[in-house]
mmCIF file of C-alpha atoms (C1' of nucleotides) in Angstrom:
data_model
loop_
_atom_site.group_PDB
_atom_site.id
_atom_site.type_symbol
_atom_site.label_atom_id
_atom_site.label_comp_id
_atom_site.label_asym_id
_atom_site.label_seq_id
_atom_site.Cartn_x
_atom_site.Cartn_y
_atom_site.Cartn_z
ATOM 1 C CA UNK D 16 0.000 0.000 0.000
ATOM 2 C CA UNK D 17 1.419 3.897 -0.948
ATOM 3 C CA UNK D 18 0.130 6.873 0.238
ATOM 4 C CA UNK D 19 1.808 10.010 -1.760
ATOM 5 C CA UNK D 20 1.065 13.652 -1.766
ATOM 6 C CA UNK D 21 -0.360 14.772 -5.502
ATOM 7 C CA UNK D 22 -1.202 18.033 -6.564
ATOM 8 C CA UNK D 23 -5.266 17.334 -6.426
ATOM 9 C CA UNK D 24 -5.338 15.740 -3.729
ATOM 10 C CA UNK D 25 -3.886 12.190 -2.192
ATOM 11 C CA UNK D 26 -3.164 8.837 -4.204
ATOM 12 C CA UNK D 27 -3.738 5.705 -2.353
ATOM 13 C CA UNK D 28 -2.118 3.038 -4.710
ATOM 14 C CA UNK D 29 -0.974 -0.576 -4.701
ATOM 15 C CA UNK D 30 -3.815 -1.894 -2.214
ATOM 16 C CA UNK D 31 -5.345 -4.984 -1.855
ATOM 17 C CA UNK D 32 -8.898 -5.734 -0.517
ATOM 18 C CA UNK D 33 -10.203 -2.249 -1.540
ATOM 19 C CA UNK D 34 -12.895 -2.396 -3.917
ATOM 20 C CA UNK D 35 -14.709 1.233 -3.839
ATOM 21 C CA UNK D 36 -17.876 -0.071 -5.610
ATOM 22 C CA UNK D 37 -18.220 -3.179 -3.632
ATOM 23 C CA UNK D 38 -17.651 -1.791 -0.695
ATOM 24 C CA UNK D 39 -20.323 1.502 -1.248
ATOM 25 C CA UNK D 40 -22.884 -0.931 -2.267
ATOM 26 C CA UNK D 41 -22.787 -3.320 -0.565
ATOM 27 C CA UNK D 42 -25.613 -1.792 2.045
ATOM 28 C CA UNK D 43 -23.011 -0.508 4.757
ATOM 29 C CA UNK D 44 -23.092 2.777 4.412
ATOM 30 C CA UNK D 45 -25.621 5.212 2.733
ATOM 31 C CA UNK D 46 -23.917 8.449 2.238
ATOM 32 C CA UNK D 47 -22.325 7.719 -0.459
ATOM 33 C CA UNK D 48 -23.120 7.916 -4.496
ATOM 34 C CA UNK D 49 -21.516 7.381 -7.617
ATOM 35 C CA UNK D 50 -19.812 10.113 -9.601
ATOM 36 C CA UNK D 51 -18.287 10.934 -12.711
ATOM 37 C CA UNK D 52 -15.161 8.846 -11.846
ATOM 38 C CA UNK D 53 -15.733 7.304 -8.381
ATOM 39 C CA UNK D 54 -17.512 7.630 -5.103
ATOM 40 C CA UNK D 55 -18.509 10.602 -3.340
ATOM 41 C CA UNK D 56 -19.781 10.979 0.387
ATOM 42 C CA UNK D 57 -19.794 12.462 3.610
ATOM 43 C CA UNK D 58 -17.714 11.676 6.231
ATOM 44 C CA UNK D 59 -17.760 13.787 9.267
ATOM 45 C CA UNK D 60 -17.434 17.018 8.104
ATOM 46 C CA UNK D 61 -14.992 15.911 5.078
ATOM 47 C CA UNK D 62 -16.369 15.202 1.351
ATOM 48 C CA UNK D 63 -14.566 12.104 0.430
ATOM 49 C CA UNK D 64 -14.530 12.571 -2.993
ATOM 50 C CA UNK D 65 -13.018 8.927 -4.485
ATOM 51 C CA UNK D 66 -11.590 8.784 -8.043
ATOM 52 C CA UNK D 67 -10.995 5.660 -9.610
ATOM 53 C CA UNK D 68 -7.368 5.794 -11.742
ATOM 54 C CA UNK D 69 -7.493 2.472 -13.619
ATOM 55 C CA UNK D 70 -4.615 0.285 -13.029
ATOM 56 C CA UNK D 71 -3.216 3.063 -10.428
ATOM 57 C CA UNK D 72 -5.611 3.457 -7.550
ATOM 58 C CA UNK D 73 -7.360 5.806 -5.887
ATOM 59 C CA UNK D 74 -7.167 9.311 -5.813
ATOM 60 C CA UNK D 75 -8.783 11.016 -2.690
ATOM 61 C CA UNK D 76 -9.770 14.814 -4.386
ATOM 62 C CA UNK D 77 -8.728 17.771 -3.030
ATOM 63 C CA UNK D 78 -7.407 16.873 0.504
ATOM 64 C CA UNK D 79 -3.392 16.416 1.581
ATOM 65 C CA UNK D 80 -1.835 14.179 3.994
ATOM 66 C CA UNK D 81 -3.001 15.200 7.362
ATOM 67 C CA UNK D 82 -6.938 14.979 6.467
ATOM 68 C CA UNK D 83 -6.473 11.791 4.646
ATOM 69 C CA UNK D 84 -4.340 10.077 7.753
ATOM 70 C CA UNK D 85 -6.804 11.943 10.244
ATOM 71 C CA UNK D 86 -9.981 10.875 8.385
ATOM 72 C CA UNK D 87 -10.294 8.787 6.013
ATOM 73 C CA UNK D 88 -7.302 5.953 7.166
ATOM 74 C CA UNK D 89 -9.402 5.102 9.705
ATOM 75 C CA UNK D 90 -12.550 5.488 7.830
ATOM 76 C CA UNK D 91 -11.662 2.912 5.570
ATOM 77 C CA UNK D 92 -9.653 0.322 7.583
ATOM 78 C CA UNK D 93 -6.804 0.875 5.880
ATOM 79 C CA UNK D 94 -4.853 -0.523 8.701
ATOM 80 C CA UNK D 95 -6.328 -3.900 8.418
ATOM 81 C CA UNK D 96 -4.792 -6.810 7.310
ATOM 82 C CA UNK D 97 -7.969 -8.506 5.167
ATOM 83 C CA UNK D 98 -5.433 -11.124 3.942
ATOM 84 C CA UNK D 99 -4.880 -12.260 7.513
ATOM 85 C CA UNK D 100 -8.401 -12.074 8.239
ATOM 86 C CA UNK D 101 -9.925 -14.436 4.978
ATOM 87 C CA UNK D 102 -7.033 -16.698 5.375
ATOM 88 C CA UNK D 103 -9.072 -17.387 9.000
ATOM 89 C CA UNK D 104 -12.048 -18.503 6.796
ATOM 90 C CA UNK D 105 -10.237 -21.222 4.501
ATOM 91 C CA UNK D 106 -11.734 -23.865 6.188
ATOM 92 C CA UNK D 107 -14.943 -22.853 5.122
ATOM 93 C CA UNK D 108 -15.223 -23.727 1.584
ATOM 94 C CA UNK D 109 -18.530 -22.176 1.335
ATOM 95 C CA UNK D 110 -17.452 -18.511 3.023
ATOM 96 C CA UNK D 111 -14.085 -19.009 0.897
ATOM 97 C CA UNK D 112 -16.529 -18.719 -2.380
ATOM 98 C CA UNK D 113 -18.465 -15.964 -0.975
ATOM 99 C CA UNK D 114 -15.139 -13.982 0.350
ATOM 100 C CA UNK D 115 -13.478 -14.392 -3.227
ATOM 101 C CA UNK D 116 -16.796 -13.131 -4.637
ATOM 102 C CA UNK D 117 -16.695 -10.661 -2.527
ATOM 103 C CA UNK D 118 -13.091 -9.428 -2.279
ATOM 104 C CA UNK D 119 -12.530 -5.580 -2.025
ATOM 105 C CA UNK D 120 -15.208 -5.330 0.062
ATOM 106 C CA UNK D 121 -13.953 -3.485 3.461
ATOM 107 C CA UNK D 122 -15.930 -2.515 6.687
ATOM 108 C CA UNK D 123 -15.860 1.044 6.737
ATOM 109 C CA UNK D 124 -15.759 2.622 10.446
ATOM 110 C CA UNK D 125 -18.417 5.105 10.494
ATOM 111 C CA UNK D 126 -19.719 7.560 12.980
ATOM 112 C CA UNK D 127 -21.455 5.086 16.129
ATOM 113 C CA UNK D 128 -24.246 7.839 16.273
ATOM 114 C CA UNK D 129 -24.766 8.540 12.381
ATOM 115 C CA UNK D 130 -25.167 4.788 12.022
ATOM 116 C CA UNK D 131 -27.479 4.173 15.118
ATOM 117 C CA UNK D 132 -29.871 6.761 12.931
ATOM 118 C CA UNK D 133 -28.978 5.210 9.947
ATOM 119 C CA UNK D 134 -30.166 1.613 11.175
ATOM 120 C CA UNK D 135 -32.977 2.552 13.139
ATOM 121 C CA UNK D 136 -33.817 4.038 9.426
ATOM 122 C CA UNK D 137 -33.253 0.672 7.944
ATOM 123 C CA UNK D 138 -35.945 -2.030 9.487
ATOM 124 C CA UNK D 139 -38.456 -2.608 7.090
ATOM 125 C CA UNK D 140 -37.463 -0.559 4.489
ATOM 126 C CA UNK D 141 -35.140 -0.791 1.321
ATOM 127 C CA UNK D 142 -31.484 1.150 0.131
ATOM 128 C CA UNK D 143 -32.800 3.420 -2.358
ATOM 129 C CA UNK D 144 -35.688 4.810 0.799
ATOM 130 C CA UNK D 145 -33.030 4.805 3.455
ATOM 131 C CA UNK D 146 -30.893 6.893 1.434
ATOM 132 C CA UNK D 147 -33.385 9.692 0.550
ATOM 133 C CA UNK D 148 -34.845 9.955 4.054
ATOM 134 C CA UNK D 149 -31.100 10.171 5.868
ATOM 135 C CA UNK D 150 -30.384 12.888 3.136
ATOM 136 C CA UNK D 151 -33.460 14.873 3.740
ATOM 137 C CA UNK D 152 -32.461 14.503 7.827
ATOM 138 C CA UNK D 153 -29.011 15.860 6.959
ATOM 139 C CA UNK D 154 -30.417 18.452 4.555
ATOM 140 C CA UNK D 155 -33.592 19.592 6.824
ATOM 141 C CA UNK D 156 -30.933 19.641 10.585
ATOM 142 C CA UNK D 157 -26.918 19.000 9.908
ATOM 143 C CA UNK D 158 -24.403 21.548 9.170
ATOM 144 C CA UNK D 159 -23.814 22.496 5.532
ATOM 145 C CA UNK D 160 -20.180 21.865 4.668
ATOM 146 C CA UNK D 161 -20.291 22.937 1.307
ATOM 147 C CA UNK D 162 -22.677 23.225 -1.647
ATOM 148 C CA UNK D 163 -24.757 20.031 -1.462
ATOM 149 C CA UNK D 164 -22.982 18.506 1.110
ATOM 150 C CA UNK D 165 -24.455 18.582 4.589
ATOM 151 C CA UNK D 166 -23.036 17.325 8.035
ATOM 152 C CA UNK D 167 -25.030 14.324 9.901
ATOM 153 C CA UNK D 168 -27.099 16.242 12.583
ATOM 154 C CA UNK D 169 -25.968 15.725 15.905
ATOM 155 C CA UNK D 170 -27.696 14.003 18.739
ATOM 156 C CA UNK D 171 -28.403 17.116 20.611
ATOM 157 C CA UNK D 172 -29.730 19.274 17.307
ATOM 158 C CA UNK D 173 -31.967 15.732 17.229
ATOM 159 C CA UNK D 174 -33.274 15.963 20.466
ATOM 160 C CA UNK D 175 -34.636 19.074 20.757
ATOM 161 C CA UNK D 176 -37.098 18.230 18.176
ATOM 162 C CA UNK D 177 -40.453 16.816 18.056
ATOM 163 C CA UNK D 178 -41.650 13.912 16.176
ATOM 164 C CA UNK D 179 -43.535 16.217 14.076
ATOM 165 C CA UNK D 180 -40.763 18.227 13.480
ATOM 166 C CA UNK D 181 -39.502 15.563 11.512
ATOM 167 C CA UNK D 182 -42.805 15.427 9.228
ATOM 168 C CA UNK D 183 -40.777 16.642 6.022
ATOM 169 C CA UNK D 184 -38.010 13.794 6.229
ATOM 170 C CA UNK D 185 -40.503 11.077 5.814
ATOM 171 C CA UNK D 186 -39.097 8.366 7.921
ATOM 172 C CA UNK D 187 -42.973 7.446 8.562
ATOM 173 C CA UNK D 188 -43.226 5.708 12.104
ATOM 174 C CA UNK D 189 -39.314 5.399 12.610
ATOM 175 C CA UNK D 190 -39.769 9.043 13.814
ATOM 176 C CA UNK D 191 -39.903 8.529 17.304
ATOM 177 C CA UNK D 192 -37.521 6.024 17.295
ATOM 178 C CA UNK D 193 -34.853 8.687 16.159
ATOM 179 C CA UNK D 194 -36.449 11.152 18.882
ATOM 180 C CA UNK D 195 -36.044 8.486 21.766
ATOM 181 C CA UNK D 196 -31.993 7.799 20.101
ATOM 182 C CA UNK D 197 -31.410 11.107 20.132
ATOM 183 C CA UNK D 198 -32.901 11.621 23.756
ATOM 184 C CA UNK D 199 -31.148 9.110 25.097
ATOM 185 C CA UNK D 200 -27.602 9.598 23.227
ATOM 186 C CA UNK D 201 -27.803 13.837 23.975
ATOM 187 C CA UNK D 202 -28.499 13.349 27.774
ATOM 188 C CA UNK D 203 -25.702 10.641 28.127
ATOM 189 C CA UNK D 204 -27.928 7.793 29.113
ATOM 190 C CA UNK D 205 -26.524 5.878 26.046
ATOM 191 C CA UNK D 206 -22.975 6.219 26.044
ATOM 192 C CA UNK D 207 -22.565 5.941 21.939
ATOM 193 C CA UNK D 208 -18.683 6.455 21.935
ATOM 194 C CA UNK D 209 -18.160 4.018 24.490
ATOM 195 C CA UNK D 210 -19.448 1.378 23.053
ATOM 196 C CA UNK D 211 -16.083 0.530 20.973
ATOM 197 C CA UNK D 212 -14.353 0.110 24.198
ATOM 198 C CA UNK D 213 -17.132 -2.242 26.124
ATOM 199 C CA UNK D 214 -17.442 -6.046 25.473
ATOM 200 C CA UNK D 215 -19.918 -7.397 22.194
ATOM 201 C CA UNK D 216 -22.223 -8.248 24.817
ATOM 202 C CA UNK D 217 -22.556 -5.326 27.440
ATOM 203 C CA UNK D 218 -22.668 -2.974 24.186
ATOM 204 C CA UNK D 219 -25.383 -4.899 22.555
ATOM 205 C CA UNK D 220 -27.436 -4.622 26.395
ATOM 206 C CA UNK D 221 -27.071 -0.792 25.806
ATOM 207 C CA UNK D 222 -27.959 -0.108 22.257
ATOM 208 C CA UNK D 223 -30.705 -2.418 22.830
ATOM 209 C CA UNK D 224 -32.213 0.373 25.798
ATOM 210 C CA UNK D 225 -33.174 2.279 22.363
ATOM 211 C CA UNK D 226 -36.810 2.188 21.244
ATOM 212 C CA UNK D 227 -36.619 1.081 17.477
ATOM 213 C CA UNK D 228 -33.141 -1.009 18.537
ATOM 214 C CA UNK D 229 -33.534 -4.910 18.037
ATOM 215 C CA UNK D 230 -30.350 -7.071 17.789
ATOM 216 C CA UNK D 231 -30.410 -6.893 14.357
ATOM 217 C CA UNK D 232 -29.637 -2.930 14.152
ATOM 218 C CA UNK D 233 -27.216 -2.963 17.263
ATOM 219 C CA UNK D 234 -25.470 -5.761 15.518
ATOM 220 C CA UNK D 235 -24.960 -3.424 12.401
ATOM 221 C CA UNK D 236 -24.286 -0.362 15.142
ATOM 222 C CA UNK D 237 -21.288 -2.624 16.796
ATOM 223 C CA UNK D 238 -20.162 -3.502 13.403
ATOM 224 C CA UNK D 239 -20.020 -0.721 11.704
ATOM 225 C CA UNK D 240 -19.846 2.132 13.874
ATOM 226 C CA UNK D 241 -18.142 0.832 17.274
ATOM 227 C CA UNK D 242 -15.354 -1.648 15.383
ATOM 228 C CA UNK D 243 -17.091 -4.833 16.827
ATOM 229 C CA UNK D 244 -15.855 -7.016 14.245
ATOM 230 C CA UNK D 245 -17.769 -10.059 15.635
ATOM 231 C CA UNK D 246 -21.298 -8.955 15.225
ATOM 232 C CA UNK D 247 -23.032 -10.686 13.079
ATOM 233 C CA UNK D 248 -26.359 -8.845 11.698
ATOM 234 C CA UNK D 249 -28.898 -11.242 10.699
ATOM 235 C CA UNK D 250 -31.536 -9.884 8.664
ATOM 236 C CA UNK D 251 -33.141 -11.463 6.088
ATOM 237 C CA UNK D 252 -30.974 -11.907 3.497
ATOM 238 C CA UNK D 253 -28.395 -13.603 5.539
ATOM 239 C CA UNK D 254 -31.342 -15.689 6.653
ATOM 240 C CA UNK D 255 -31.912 -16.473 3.418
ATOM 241 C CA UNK D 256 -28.327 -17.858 2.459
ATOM 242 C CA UNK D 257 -27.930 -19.343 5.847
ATOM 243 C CA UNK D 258 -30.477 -21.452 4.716
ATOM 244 C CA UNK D 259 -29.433 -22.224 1.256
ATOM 245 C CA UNK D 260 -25.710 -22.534 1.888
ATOM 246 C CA UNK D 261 -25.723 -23.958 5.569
ATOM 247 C CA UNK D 262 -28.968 -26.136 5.733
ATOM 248 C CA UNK D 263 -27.728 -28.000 8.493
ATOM 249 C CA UNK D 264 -26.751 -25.645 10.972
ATOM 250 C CA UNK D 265 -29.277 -23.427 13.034
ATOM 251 C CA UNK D 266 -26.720 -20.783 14.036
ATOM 252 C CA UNK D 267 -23.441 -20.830 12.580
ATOM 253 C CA UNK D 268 -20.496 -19.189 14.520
ATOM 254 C CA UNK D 269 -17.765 -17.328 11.939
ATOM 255 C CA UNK D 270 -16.187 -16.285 15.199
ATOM 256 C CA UNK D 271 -13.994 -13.109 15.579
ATOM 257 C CA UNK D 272 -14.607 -11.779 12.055
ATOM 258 C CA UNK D 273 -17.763 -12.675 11.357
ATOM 259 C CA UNK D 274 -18.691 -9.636 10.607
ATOM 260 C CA UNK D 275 -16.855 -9.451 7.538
ATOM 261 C CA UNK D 276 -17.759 -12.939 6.935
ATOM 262 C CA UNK D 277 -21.373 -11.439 7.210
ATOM 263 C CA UNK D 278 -20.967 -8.476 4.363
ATOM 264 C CA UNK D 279 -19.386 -11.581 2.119
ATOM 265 C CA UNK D 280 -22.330 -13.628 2.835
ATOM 266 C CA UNK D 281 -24.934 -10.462 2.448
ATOM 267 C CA UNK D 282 -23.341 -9.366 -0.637
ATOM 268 C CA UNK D 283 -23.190 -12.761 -2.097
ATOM 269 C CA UNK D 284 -26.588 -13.774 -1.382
ATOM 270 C CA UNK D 285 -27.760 -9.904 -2.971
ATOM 271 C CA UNK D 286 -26.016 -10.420 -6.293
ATOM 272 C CA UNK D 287 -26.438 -14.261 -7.006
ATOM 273 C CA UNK D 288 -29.901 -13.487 -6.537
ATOM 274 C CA UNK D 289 -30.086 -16.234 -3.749
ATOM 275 C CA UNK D 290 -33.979 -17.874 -4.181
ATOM 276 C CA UNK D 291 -36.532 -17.335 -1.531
ATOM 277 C CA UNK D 292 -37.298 -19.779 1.083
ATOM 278 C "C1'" DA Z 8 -51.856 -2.236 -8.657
ATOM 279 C "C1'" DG Z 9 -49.865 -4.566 -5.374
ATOM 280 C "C1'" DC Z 10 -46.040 -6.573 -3.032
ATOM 281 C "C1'" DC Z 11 -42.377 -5.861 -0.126
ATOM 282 C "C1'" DA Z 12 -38.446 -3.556 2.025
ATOM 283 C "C1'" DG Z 13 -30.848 -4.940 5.677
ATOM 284 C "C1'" DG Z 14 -37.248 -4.993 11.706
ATOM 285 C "C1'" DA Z 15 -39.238 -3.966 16.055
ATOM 286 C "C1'" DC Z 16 -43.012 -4.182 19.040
ATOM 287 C "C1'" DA Z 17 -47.152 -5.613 21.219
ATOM 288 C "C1'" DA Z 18 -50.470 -8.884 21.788
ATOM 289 C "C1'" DG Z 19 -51.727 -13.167 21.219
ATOM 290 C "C1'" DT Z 20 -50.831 -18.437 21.759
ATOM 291 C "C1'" DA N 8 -40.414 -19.236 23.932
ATOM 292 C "C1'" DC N 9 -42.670 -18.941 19.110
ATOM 293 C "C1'" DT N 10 -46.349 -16.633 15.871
ATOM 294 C "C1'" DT N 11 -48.833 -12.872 13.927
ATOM 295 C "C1'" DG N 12 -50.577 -8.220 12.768
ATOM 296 C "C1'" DT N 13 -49.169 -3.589 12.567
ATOM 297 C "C1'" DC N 14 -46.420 0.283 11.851
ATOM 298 C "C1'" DA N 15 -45.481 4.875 7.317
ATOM 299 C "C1'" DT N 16 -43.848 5.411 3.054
ATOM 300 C "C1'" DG N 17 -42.591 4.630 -1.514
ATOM 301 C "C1'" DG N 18 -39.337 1.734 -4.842
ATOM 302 C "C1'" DC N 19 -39.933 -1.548 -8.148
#
DNA sequence: AGCCAGGACAAGT
DNA sequence: ACTTGTCATGGC
């Protein structure tokens, strides 16, 4: 992997496991959307704005080698060894197809709050929906950082509002649900950033305090906004090629990494169209 | 037009 | 402990 200093911004070349559509597709993160040459999204109050050099790399636009060590390193994962991690999976024949299927895909470490929101957004609903409503949230309450480019609202801006209040983003009756996060995460009861530093279990008891929060949203909360790399989000997809590709186990254990072994699985299942049960 | 969506919850067995 | 209806909105 080389990080150099260009002109128009920073070149991250000669990576492996870094695959910038798989990985902004593949239903972790919903800020982002494609652009002329890449990816572009929000990050904090950064625009990553990803260009894809063919046979070179990556070129993060207009940002130099502070931001991109300060932000979007960690962001991305880039410290990760995914080699190490698949090579943990090669005993598994089945997750083996589904991780070389889905290779490049990386878990992103976003923002714990922005992806409680985000998740609690998510039940019972699909990509394209989730997408509109968090932009209309960021649009309607975050910060503008520049042209159309807002901020995430914070918890506290959240709080303060009603339910009605947040007619105009149409998240229909996952409204309140936001309202009681916010609540909860302004006044300190839930202790969002200190999740990453709690066990899987005792953080899972605390998102779980959230109205809205089942263990299938604080399993995508731990894994990709508090670095719990063990959660293991079932939803129903996964259920799906569970079923299909382990019919004889009831709850399979992918141990350490199964979260990654989850996005494999999730993306796998999504784009072999995996039949219904 | 109608089914269903990266679910959670409450009320019923 | 499992099953079922309901929730608000709109993508396909």
């Amino acid at each position: 992997m080389n990080i150099t200093q260009q002109a128009n911004g920073v070149l991250l070349s000669d990576i492996k496991h870094f695959d910038i559509k798989k990985s902004c597709e593949c239903g972790q993160c919903f800020r982002f959307n494609k652009s002329v040459s890449g990816y572009i999204g929000v990050i904090g109050q950064n625009i990553a704005d990803i260009r894809i050099l063919p046979g070179e790399g990556y070129l993060f636009a207009d940002t130099d080698m502070e931001s991109f060590m300060r932000v979007f390193y960690p962001y991305f994962d880039l410290g990760r060894d995914y080699d190490k991690i698949v090579s943990a999976f090669e005993n598994d024949t089945i997750l083996c197809k589904a991780a070389q299927f889905g290779n490049g895909i990386r878990i992103f470490r976003q923002d714990a709050w922005e992806t409680l929101i985000s998740f609690i957004i998510s039940q019972n609903n699909n990509i394209p929906r989730i997408k509109g409503i968090i932009k209309r949230l960021c649009e309607s309450f975050g910060e503008q950082i520049q042209d159309d480019f807002y901020a995430f609202p914070s918890a506290q801006r959240l709080a303060a509002l009603s339910t009605e209040a947040l007619a105009p983003i149409r998240a229909g009756f996952r409204a309140r649900y936001i309202i009681d996060a916010a609540k909860k995460t302004a006044c300190g009861k839930l202790a969002i950033y200190e999740l990453c530093a709690l066990p899987y279990e005792n953080a899972q008891k605390e998102l779980l305090t959230v109205t809205g929060v089942g263990k299938k949203v604080a399993d995508c909360v731990l894994l990709f906004g508090a670095g719990h790399t063990e959660a293991f989000p079932v939803d129903v997809w996964i259920k799906r090629a569970l079923a299909v590709l382990y019919p004889d186990l009831d709850e399979p254990d992918f141990g350490l990494y199964g979260g990654l072994a989850q996005q494999y699985l999730f993306y796998y299942a999504r784009e072999k169209h995996l039949i219904k049960l």
